[in-house]
Coordinates of C-alpha atoms in Angstrom, one line a residue:
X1 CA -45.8 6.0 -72.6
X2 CA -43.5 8.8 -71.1
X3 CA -45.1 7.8 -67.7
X4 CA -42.0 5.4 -67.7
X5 CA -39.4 8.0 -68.2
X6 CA -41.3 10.2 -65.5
X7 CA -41.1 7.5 -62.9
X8 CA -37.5 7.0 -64.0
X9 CA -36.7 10.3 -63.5
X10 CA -38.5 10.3 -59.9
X11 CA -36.1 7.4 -59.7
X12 CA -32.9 9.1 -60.3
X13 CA -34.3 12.4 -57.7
X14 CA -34.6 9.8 -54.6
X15 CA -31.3 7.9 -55.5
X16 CA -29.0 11.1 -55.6
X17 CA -31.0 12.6 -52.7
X18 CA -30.9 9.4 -50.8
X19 CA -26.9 9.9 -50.9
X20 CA -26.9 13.4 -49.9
X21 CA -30.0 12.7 -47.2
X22 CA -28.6 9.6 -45.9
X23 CA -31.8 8.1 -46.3
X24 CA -32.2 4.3 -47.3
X25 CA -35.5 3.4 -47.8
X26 CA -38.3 5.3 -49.3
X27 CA -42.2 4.8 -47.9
X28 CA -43.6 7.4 -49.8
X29 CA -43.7 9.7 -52.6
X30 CA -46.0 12.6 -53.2
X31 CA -46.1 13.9 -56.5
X32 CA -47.8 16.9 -57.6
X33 CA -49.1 16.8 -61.3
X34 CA -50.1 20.0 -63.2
X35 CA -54.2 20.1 -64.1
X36 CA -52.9 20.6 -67.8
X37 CA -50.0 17.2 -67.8
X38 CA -50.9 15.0 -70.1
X39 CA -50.4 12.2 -67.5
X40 CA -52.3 9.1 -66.9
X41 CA -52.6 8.6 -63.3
X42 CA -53.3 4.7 -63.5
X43 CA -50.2 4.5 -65.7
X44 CA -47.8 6.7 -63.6
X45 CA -49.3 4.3 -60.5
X46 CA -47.6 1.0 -62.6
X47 CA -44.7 2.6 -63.8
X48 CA -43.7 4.0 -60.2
X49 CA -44.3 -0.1 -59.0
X50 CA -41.8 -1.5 -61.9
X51 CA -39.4 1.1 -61.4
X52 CA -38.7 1.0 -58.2
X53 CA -38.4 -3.0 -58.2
X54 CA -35.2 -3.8 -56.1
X55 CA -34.5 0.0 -55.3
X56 CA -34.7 1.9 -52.0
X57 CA -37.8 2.8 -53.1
X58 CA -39.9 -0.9 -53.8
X59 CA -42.9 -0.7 -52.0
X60 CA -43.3 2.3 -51.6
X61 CA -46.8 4.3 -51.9
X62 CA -47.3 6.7 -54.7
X63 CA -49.4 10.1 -53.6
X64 CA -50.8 11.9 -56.5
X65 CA -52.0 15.3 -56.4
X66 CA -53.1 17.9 -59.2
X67 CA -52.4 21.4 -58.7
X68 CA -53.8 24.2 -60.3
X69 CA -52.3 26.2 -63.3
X70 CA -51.9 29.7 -62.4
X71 CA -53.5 31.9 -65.2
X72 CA -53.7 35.6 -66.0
X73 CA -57.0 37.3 -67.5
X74 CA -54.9 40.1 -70.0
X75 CA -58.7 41.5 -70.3
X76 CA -60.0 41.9 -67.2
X77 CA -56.6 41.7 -65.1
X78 CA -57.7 39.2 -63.1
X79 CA -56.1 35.8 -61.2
X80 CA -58.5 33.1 -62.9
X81 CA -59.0 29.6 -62.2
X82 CA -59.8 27.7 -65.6
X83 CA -61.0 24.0 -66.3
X84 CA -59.3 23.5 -69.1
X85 CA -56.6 25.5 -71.6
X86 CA -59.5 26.6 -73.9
X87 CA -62.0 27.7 -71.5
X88 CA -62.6 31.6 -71.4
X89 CA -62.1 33.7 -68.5
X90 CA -64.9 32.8 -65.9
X91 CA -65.3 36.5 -64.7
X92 CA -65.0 38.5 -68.2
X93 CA -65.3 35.6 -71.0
X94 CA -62.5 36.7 -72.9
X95 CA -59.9 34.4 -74.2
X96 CA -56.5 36.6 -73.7
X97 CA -55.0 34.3 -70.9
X98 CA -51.5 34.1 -70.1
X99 CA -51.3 30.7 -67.9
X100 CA -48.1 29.6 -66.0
X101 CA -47.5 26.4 -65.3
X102 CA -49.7 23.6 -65.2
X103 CA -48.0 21.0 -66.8
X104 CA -45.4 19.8 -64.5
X105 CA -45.0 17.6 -62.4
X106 CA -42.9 17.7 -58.4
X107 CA -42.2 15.9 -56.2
X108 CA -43.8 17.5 -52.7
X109 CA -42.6 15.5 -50.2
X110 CA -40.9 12.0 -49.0
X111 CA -41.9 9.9 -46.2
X112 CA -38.0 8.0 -45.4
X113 CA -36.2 6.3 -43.3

């Protein structure tokens, strides 16, 4: 489950930033997630919860979003939006696309206090 180590990591972002920030309690945490992450969202949801037991950030609300990958049609030179790695270019149908991205994850933004 590397949802854990995620959340972990999100962890250790809003800990060093609250010391820079001067922030010391977190409310909320929105996370964008790549459409290609392997991430469970229900499992991200309970890891976020047990990781941030007796932190700054317990209790606080997890936002998830999923972003679009950003992929290049080599064929037709087009900006594409695809549904899935393996899908063809909607506009030409070919198969030569460059994507960037989309397996990520960020955090967008912090409600604190």
């Amino acid at each position: 489950m590397h949802e854990m180590s995620l959340c972990e990591g999100i962890l250790q972002i809003l800990q060093d930033n609250a010391k820079t920030q001067n922030y010391t309690r977190v409310h909320r945490v929105r996370v964008e997630v790549g459409q290609f992450a392997t991430i469970e969202k229900d499992a991200l949801h309970f890891c976020f919860e047990v990781v941030c037991r007796n932190t700054l950030a317990e209790g606080a609300a997890l936002d998830i979003c999923t972003a679009a990958a950003n992929t290049w049609c080599m064929a037709c030179g087009k900006a594409v939006v695809i549904e899935d790695r393996f899908s063809p270019c909607p506009d030409c149908g070919s198969y030569q696309l460059q994507t960037d991205g989309g397996d990520d994850i960020r955090i967008k933004d912090l409600e604190v206090n």
